[in-house]
Amino acid sequence: MPTTATSHTAGPLRPLLTGARHAQRMVDALIAAQEPPRAFIVGSAGSGKSTVLHRVRAVLAERGVITRTMDASVDAALVPPDEVLIADDLHLLPATALHGLSERAAVTHTALIVASRPWPRTDALVQATMRLEHALPTIVAGQVRADDLSAYLAVRQCVLPADCVDDIIRITGGMTWLVTEALSVHDPGGCGDADHASLRHHLVERVAQRLLSVDATLRDALEAISLGGGNPAPGADDVIAQGFSEGLLLRNGAAIPIVRDAVRTTIPFHRLRELSQRGDTAAAVSEIFTGPVDWSGTRDAEIGRALLAEAARLADTDPVRAEALCRRALETGAPAAEATPIRARAAWAAGDIDRAAVLLDGVAARGDDPDVAAMLAAIWAARGMMPVARTIHDGALGTASAPMADITRLAVGTARPPGTPSADAEPPPTTLSVALATTAAGLRRTVDAPAGTRALSDLARASRLYTVTGSAAPVTELPAVIAAVAAVGLGEPTTAAHIISAAVAGDHGGTWARRRLLLWSGWLAIQREEPAQARECLRRAHLIRQPWTPRDRFLETAVRVALTRRYEEVADLRMLWEQVRDDVQQVTVDLFLLLPLASLVAAVARIGDHSTLQPLMDDALALLERLGSPAVWSVHLRWAGIQQGILLDEPDRVAPHAHALVDAAAHSAIAATMAGAGRIWMSVLAGHVDPDAVEEAAIELAACGLAWDGARLAGHGAARADDRRTVARLLACARQLHPPAAPDPLTPVPEGALRSAANVAGLSERELEVARLVVEGRTYAEIGRMIFISPRTAEHHIARIRQKLAATSRSDLVARLRVALSAAPADTEGSPWTP
């Protein structure tokens, strides 16, 4: 029936929650127009179409305009042109009514307002919609944006925090009916629930109720989409249009977050079982089974296997979740034999090597599973027992782990057994297998022939490839470590540092590998005379919350000992060695531990200990002999042997190592440098100091990563030179190669402490000023420049300070100044300039 009213003309409507603001403006224009109102309003269920029609009808009635509501009993052709014919839910009208509305729309100046959903798409509806859109201004009641919602609330004098507005829009996808529901339960005065848990619960219940009324085709599609399976097929476009029309999908077919939650909460078990067989929904199925819904007591082997498949996919990248999935899979009836290797892989990725070992110890021997064999081998390598890893690889079947098997055998000095498949027998099909095969090939080149740029190029390229894969797979040693150690053996410490730096930045090897890479980064920083960087690497390595493996502990010990030897006192070195000596005996030496072993051998000889590491030294030399003593891997150990003999004052220890370096010098530049420096060093110790030769040898040692040794050589020369100029020249060379470390910025020397020590010793203000700079590690020249005195005057001041403090060396002086009122005389053996 038509309705009339006699009220005066009303203004525009108050803001409606009908989507974008342009729709609101078009509604206002529709009401304000003097000509007959004409419009075609389109929107999904709950978008506010009917609300707009009701309010338009009310405003028109206030103006005295007659309106008529369209239904099956109304013939549009019989409605006078000046009466406003209002038709809602176009999709529910019969074909005859659709035809009548189309005919009326075609007549200009007839009043007509029609509202419709965008679906279904019957032929009659499509034709009518096309004619209506062509003839009438179209208003789209689209999705709500955050600014739309804020404007709507402002008019109603409601204020919600911006975070709440954003969260409502995000979880509802901006669907108007869901936004309205959210506002109905949200506290209008504020928010006491930052996560909006109660609001989500309410919306899930409302969506679940609406899902009961949709047909089976749409329900199946919503389940597939909400579980991550993408768009359903066939007929995907039509189902997506239906879902959008119902307000349950976004226009592009994407799931609305709160609808997805509702579907996952209410999906029946039999559908989960069906969907678990689809690879594209496995992740969502696993989330459902580890979510808030209680599935306890549910046992189904197929579900269990689907959970294990997802756990295997996540083991390297999200080991905590992988472990949770495995536990739930076991609860649902998955075989323990299938779950255990995945749990072990997750434990490895998390850095819990012992946990991985315990899990695998409980699994029956599976020689036919190369993944289990590779993991067991990697575990024993991490425990510092590479020969056990080699035994496991030798017993493994198949060629999948052949590259790592080759690497492991070479690491302990053995060749490939006869009949064992070669790592490079066929082109590997994946980036990971190419990386491992290239690592094995590069490693063999460093052993089988005089190594050069080709071997290092292979190893560096393999390291980059391995980083690209993102693999966290268990390996006996990381490709980046192998490449870096080889680079050091080739006299390329800068290349080694770049390789490790790129590996750390690229998360090479995953979580379990990060500590080892940081420790190698610290070790290389020491070789580059960067003690602060080395300490920072140590600090970061200790921040990693995972158990220490014997292999990593051995490397950490080498870094700490090297720092102490170079930058602290001999007493500190002796104390540290007492603390860590047992740790270094927990590993069996292999090819990739020779560098830290070499640095330890030379360091502890400084305090007279050669027996602790002698078994490891003997094993290392035997390993190298089995491989034919390749220069890349042997030169640093031989150099350490020479340093050990010098420090222990046992020439007989020097001779075999010197001969080995001379033999290798023909095809190894770094061996030639070491051999030449060794000859000059022995000459210096005999009292023959050629300053040109000493300086040149020291600089050449520094160029190949042995700056500390070069500085010591120059220091030895200075200590035995008779000419004052030669002494000054060689000391300057030593300081340039190994600058004294600045004080640790984390433990600054308090000015009061310096003043206290100075006052006790009767230092003058100028001497106190010089003392501060001495503690900072400044040279005579630097002190002179900073306080405007000559280097010679600075030297005199320091001599007087040393005399007043009874210091016997520069390092002793620094120690006494750093520790106020120190009563005990410091050990002076730690100076890098002393023999």
PDB file of N, CA and C in Angstrom, residues 34-93:
ATOM      1  N   GLN A  34      15.219  17.257  -6.541  1.00  0.00           N
ATOM      2  CA  GLN A  34      13.843  17.708  -6.751  1.00  0.00           C
ATOM      3  C   GLN A  34      13.115  16.837  -7.771  1.00  0.00           C
ATOM      4  N   GLU A  35      13.882  16.237  -8.704  1.00  0.00           N
ATOM      5  CA  GLU A  35      13.242  15.376  -9.693  1.00  0.00           C
ATOM      6  C   GLU A  35      12.932  14.024  -9.053  1.00  0.00           C
ATOM      7  N   PRO A  36      12.136  13.214  -9.737  1.00  0.00           N
ATOM      8  CA  PRO A  36      11.768  11.910  -9.192  1.00  0.00           C
ATOM      9  C   PRO A  36      13.022  11.102  -8.848  1.00  0.00           C
ATOM     10  N   PRO A  37      13.066  10.547  -7.651  1.00  0.00           N
ATOM     11  CA  PRO A  37      14.258   9.780  -7.258  1.00  0.00           C
ATOM     12  C   PRO A  37      14.379   8.479  -8.051  1.00  0.00           C
ATOM     13  N   ARG A  38      15.580   8.231  -8.520  1.00  0.00           N
ATOM     14  CA  ARG A  38      15.854   7.012  -9.283  1.00  0.00           C
ATOM     15  C   ARG A  38      17.230   6.472  -8.827  1.00  0.00           C
ATOM     16  N   ALA A  39      17.274   5.187  -8.478  1.00  0.00           N
ATOM     17  CA  ALA A  39      18.553   4.612  -8.056  1.00  0.00           C
ATOM     18  C   ALA A  39      18.483   3.095  -8.087  1.00  0.00           C
ATOM     19  N   PHE A  40      19.686   2.512  -8.307  1.00  0.00           N
ATOM     20  CA  PHE A  40      19.828   1.055  -8.251  1.00  0.00           C
ATOM     21  C   PHE A  40      20.916   0.774  -7.201  1.00  0.00           C
ATOM     22  N   ILE A  41      20.511   0.196  -6.066  1.00  0.00           N
ATOM     23  CA  ILE A  41      21.421  -0.030  -4.932  1.00  0.00           C
ATOM     24  C   ILE A  41      21.834  -1.497  -4.930  1.00  0.00           C
ATOM     25  N   VAL A  42      23.159  -1.739  -4.934  1.00  0.00           N
ATOM     26  CA  VAL A  42      23.680  -3.104  -4.980  1.00  0.00           C
ATOM     27  C   VAL A  42      24.586  -3.331  -3.782  1.00  0.00           C
ATOM     28  N   GLY A  43      24.412  -4.476  -3.128  1.00  0.00           N
ATOM     29  CA  GLY A  43      25.290  -4.817  -2.011  1.00  0.00           C
ATOM     30  C   GLY A  43      25.016  -6.216  -1.504  1.00  0.00           C
ATOM     31  N   SER A  44      25.970  -6.764  -0.806  1.00  0.00           N
ATOM     32  CA  SER A  44      25.812  -8.121  -0.273  1.00  0.00           C
ATOM     33  C   SER A  44      24.850  -8.111   0.906  1.00  0.00           C
ATOM     34  N   ALA A  45      24.560  -9.290   1.416  1.00  0.00           N
ATOM     35  CA  ALA A  45      23.638  -9.427   2.538  1.00  0.00           C
ATOM     36  C   ALA A  45      24.160  -8.647   3.739  1.00  0.00           C
ATOM     37  N   GLY A  46      23.290  -7.871   4.348  1.00  0.00           N
ATOM     38  CA  GLY A  46      23.674  -7.117   5.527  1.00  0.00           C
ATOM     39  C   GLY A  46      24.462  -5.862   5.246  1.00  0.00           C
ATOM     40  N   SER A  47      24.538  -5.454   3.991  1.00  0.00           N
ATOM     41  CA  SER A  47      25.337  -4.268   3.667  1.00  0.00           C
ATOM     42  C   SER A  47      24.578  -2.967   3.891  1.00  0.00           C
ATOM     43  N   GLY A  48      23.314  -3.044   4.244  1.00  0.00           N
ATOM     44  CA  GLY A  48      22.563  -1.837   4.565  1.00  0.00           C
ATOM     45  C   GLY A  48      21.599  -1.397   3.485  1.00  0.00           C
ATOM     46  N   LYS A  49      21.356  -2.236   2.488  1.00  0.00           N
ATOM     47  CA  LYS A  49      20.439  -1.848   1.394  1.00  0.00           C
ATOM     48  C   LYS A  49      19.043  -1.569   1.939  1.00  0.00           C
ATOM     49  N   SER A  50      18.529  -2.506   2.722  1.00  0.00           N
ATOM     50  CA  SER A  50      17.163  -2.339   3.241  1.00  0.00           C
ATOM     51  C   SER A  50      17.083  -1.147   4.184  1.00  0.00           C
ATOM     52  N   THR A  51      18.138  -0.896   4.942  1.00  0.00           N
ATOM     53  CA  THR A  51      18.161   0.258   5.835  1.00  0.00           C
ATOM     54  C   THR A  51      18.054   1.545   5.034  1.00  0.00           C
ATOM     55  N   VAL A  52      18.792   1.616   3.932  1.00  0.00           N
ATOM     56  CA  VAL A  52      18.725   2.793   3.066  1.00  0.00           C
ATOM     57  C   VAL A  52      17.297   2.974   2.549  1.00  0.00           C
ATOM     58  N   LEU A  53      16.663   1.880   2.088  1.00  0.00           N
ATOM     59  CA  LEU A  53      15.308   1.972   1.536  1.00  0.00           C
ATOM     60  C   LEU A  53      14.316   2.447   2.596  1.00  0.00           C
ATOM     61  N   HIS A  54      14.443   1.917   3.803  1.00  0.00           N
ATOM     62  CA  HIS A  54      13.513   2.332   4.861  1.00  0.00           C
ATOM     63  C   HIS A  54      13.661   3.816   5.160  1.00  0.00           C
ATOM     64  N   ARG A  55      14.886   4.294   5.204  1.00  0.00           N
ATOM     65  CA  ARG A  55      15.098   5.698   5.556  1.00  0.00           C
ATOM     66  C   ARG A  55      14.707   6.618   4.397  1.00  0.00           C
ATOM     67  N   VAL A  56      14.965   6.173   3.198  1.00  0.00           N
ATOM     68  CA  VAL A  56      14.537   6.968   2.048  1.00  0.00           C
ATOM     69  C   VAL A  56      13.015   7.062   2.032  1.00  0.00           C
ATOM     70  N   ARG A  57      12.372   5.940   2.308  1.00  0.00           N
ATOM     71  CA  ARG A  57      10.907   5.940   2.329  1.00  0.00           C
ATOM     72  C   ARG A  57      10.396   6.913   3.397  1.00  0.00           C
ATOM     73  N   ALA A  58      11.052   6.934   4.562  1.00  0.00           N
ATOM     74  CA  ALA A  58      10.613   7.821   5.638  1.00  0.00           C
ATOM     75  C   ALA A  58      10.791   9.287   5.260  1.00  0.00           C
ATOM     76  N   VAL A  59      11.919   9.627   4.636  1.00  0.00           N
ATOM     77  CA  VAL A  59      12.174  11.011   4.248  1.00  0.00           C
ATOM     78  C   VAL A  59      11.189  11.448   3.181  1.00  0.00           C
ATOM     79  N   LEU A  60      10.937  10.571   2.206  1.00  0.00           N
ATOM     80  CA  LEU A  60       9.979  10.908   1.151  1.00  0.00           C
ATOM     81  C   LEU A  60       8.578  11.100   1.731  1.00  0.00           C
ATOM     82  N   ALA A  61       8.247  10.283   2.700  1.00  0.00           N
ATOM     83  CA  ALA A  61       6.929  10.422   3.333  1.00  0.00           C
ATOM     84  C   ALA A  61       6.820  11.757   4.041  1.00  0.00           C
ATOM     85  N   GLU A  62       7.907  12.221   4.647  1.00  0.00           N
ATOM     86  CA  GLU A  62       7.885  13.528   5.293  1.00  0.00           C
ATOM     87  C   GLU A  62       7.648  14.636   4.284  1.00  0.00           C
ATOM     88  N   ARG A  63       8.087  14.422   3.059  1.00  0.00           N
ATOM     89  CA  ARG A  63       7.871  15.420   2.009  1.00  0.00           C
ATOM     90  C   ARG A  63       6.479  15.310   1.375  1.00  0.00           C
ATOM     91  N   GLY A  64       5.757  14.275   1.739  1.00  0.00           N
ATOM     92  CA  GLY A  64       4.429  14.077   1.137  1.00  0.00           C
ATOM     93  C   GLY A  64       4.491  13.307  -0.158  1.00  0.00           C
ATOM     94  N   VAL A  65       5.585  12.668  -0.419  1.00  0.00           N
ATOM     95  CA  VAL A  65       5.727  11.895  -1.650  1.00  0.00           C
ATOM     96  C   VAL A  65       5.155  10.509  -1.422  1.00  0.00           C
ATOM     97  N   ILE A  66       4.352  10.066  -2.378  1.00  0.00           N
ATOM     98  CA  ILE A  66       3.731   8.745  -2.265  1.00  0.00           C
ATOM     99  C   ILE A  66       4.760   7.698  -2.682  1.00  0.00           C
ATOM    100  N   THR A  67       4.885   6.629  -1.854  1.00  0.00           N
ATOM    101  CA  THR A  67       5.787   5.520  -2.179  1.00  0.00           C
ATOM    102  C   THR A  67       4.997   4.235  -2.226  1.00  0.00           C
ATOM    103  N   ARG A  68       5.485   3.305  -3.014  1.00  0.00           N
ATOM    104  CA  ARG A  68       4.820   2.010  -3.130  1.00  0.00           C
ATOM    105  C   ARG A  68       5.915   0.926  -3.088  1.00  0.00           C
ATOM    106  N   THR A  69       5.663  -0.124  -2.309  1.00  0.00           N
ATOM    107  CA  THR A  69       6.621  -1.220  -2.178  1.00  0.00           C
ATOM    108  C   THR A  69       6.301  -2.293  -3.201  1.00  0.00           C
ATOM    109  N   MET A  70       7.322  -2.704  -3.943  1.00  0.00           N
ATOM    110  CA  MET A  70       7.148  -3.700  -5.002  1.00  0.00           C
ATOM    111  C   MET A  70       7.087  -5.098  -4.404  1.00  0.00           C
ATOM    112  N   ASP A  71       6.085  -5.860  -4.839  1.00  0.00           N
ATOM    113  CA  ASP A  71       6.036  -7.292  -4.532  1.00  0.00           C
ATOM    114  C   ASP A  71       5.359  -7.991  -5.696  1.00  0.00           C
ATOM    115  N   ALA A  72       5.102  -9.260  -5.557  1.00  0.00           N
ATOM    116  CA  ALA A  72       4.582 -10.038  -6.682  1.00  0.00           C
ATOM    117  C   ALA A  72       3.199  -9.570  -7.109  1.00  0.00           C
ATOM    118  N   SER A  73       2.443  -8.863  -6.230  1.00  0.00           N
ATOM    119  CA  SER A  73       1.084  -8.427  -6.561  1.00  0.00           C
ATOM    120  C   SER A  73       1.052  -7.083  -7.269  1.00  0.00           C
ATOM    121  N   VAL A  74       2.208  -6.406  -7.350  1.00  0.00           N
ATOM    122  CA  VAL A  74       2.251  -5.065  -7.928  1.00  0.00           C
ATOM    123  C   VAL A  74       2.697  -5.153  -9.378  1.00  0.00           C
ATOM    124  N   ASP A  75       1.950  -4.472 -10.241  1.00  0.00           N
ATOM    125  CA  ASP A  75       2.335  -4.377 -11.649  1.00  0.00           C
ATOM    126  C   ASP A  75       3.013  -3.026 -11.841  1.00  0.00           C
ATOM    127  N   ALA A  76       4.292  -3.063 -12.105  1.00  0.00           N
ATOM    128  CA  ALA A  76       5.069  -1.830 -12.202  1.00  0.00           C
ATOM    129  C   ALA A  76       4.514  -0.894 -13.274  1.00  0.00           C
ATOM    130  N   ALA A  77       3.935  -1.450 -14.338  1.00  0.00           N
ATOM    131  CA  ALA A  77       3.432  -0.621 -15.430  1.00  0.00           C
ATOM    132  C   ALA A  77       2.231   0.209 -14.998  1.00  0.00           C
ATOM    133  N   LEU A  78       1.537  -0.237 -13.929  1.00  0.00           N
ATOM    134  CA  LEU A  78       0.336   0.469 -13.488  1.00  0.00           C
ATOM    135  C   LEU A  78       0.618   1.502 -12.404  1.00  0.00           C
ATOM    136  N   VAL A  79       1.830   1.565 -11.912  1.00  0.00           N
ATOM    137  CA  VAL A  79       2.167   2.540 -10.878  1.00  0.00           C
ATOM    138  C   VAL A  79       2.412   3.879 -11.541  1.00  0.00           C
ATOM    139  N   PRO A  80       1.696   4.964 -11.081  1.00  0.00           N
ATOM    140  CA  PRO A  80       1.881   6.290 -11.704  1.00  0.00           C
ATOM    141  C   PRO A  80       3.336   6.716 -11.690  1.00  0.00           C
ATOM    142  N   PRO A  81       3.780   7.443 -12.698  1.00  0.00           N
ATOM    143  CA  PRO A  81       5.195   7.847 -12.790  1.00  0.00           C
ATOM    144  C   PRO A  81       5.675   8.667 -11.602  1.00  0.00           C
ATOM    145  N   ASP A  82       4.760   9.473 -10.955  1.00  0.00           N
ATOM    146  CA  ASP A  82       5.219  10.334  -9.872  1.00  0.00           C
ATOM    147  C   ASP A  82       5.246   9.615  -8.522  1.00  0.00           C
ATOM    148  N   GLU A  83       4.700   8.410  -8.447  1.00  0.00           N
ATOM    149  CA  GLU A  83       4.826   7.615  -7.229  1.00  0.00           C
ATOM    150  C   GLU A  83       6.175   6.897  -7.262  1.00  0.00           C
ATOM    151  N   VAL A  84       6.813   6.856  -6.092  1.00  0.00           N
ATOM    152  CA  VAL A  84       8.138   6.212  -6.017  1.00  0.00           C
ATOM    153  C   VAL A  84       7.931   4.724  -5.763  1.00  0.00           C
ATOM    154  N   LEU A  85       8.310   3.926  -6.750  1.00  0.00           N
ATOM    155  CA  LEU A  85       8.201   2.476  -6.622  1.00  0.00           C
ATOM    156  C   LEU A  85       9.534   1.972  -6.014  1.00  0.00           C
ATOM    157  N   ILE A  86       9.435   1.313  -4.871  1.00  0.00           N
ATOM    158  CA  ILE A  86      10.618   0.827  -4.162  1.00  0.00           C
ATOM    159  C   ILE A  86      10.615  -0.693  -4.176  1.00  0.00           C
ATOM    160  N   ALA A  87      11.683  -1.288  -4.742  1.00  0.00           N
ATOM    161  CA  ALA A  87      11.779  -2.747  -4.848  1.00  0.00           C
ATOM    162  C   ALA A  87      13.019  -3.223  -4.102  1.00  0.00           C
ATOM    163  N   ASP A  88      12.812  -4.089  -3.107  1.00  0.00           N
ATOM    164  CA  ASP A  88      13.940  -4.667  -2.353  1.00  0.00           C
ATOM    165  C   ASP A  88      14.086  -6.134  -2.729  1.00  0.00           C
ATOM    166  N   ASP A  89      15.301  -6.668  -2.512  1.00  0.00           N
ATOM    167  CA  ASP A  89      15.584  -8.089  -2.775  1.00  0.00           C
ATOM    168  C   ASP A  89      15.159  -8.485  -4.179  1.00  0.00           C
ATOM    169  N   LEU A  90      15.770  -7.852  -5.153  1.00  0.00           N
ATOM    170  CA  LEU A  90      15.418  -8.096  -6.553  1.00  0.00           C
ATOM    171  C   LEU A  90      15.487  -9.571  -6.902  1.00  0.00           C
ATOM    172  N   HIS A  91      16.442 -10.291  -6.278  1.00  0.00           N
ATOM    173  CA  HIS A  91      16.650 -11.701  -6.630  1.00  0.00           C
ATOM    174  C   HIS A  91      15.487 -12.589  -6.203  1.00  0.00           C
ATOM    175  N   LEU A  92      14.577 -12.065  -5.328  1.00  0.00           N
ATOM    176  CA  LEU A  92      13.439 -12.864  -4.880  1.00  0.00           C
ATOM    177  C   LEU A  92      12.176 -12.627  -5.714  1.00  0.00           C
ATOM    178  N   LEU A  93      12.224 -11.668  -6.648  1.00  0.00           N
ATOM    179  CA  LEU A  93      11.036 -11.346  -7.437  1.00  0.00           C
ATOM    180  C   LEU A  93      10.903 -12.275  -8.641  1.00  0.00           C
TER     181      LEU A  93
END
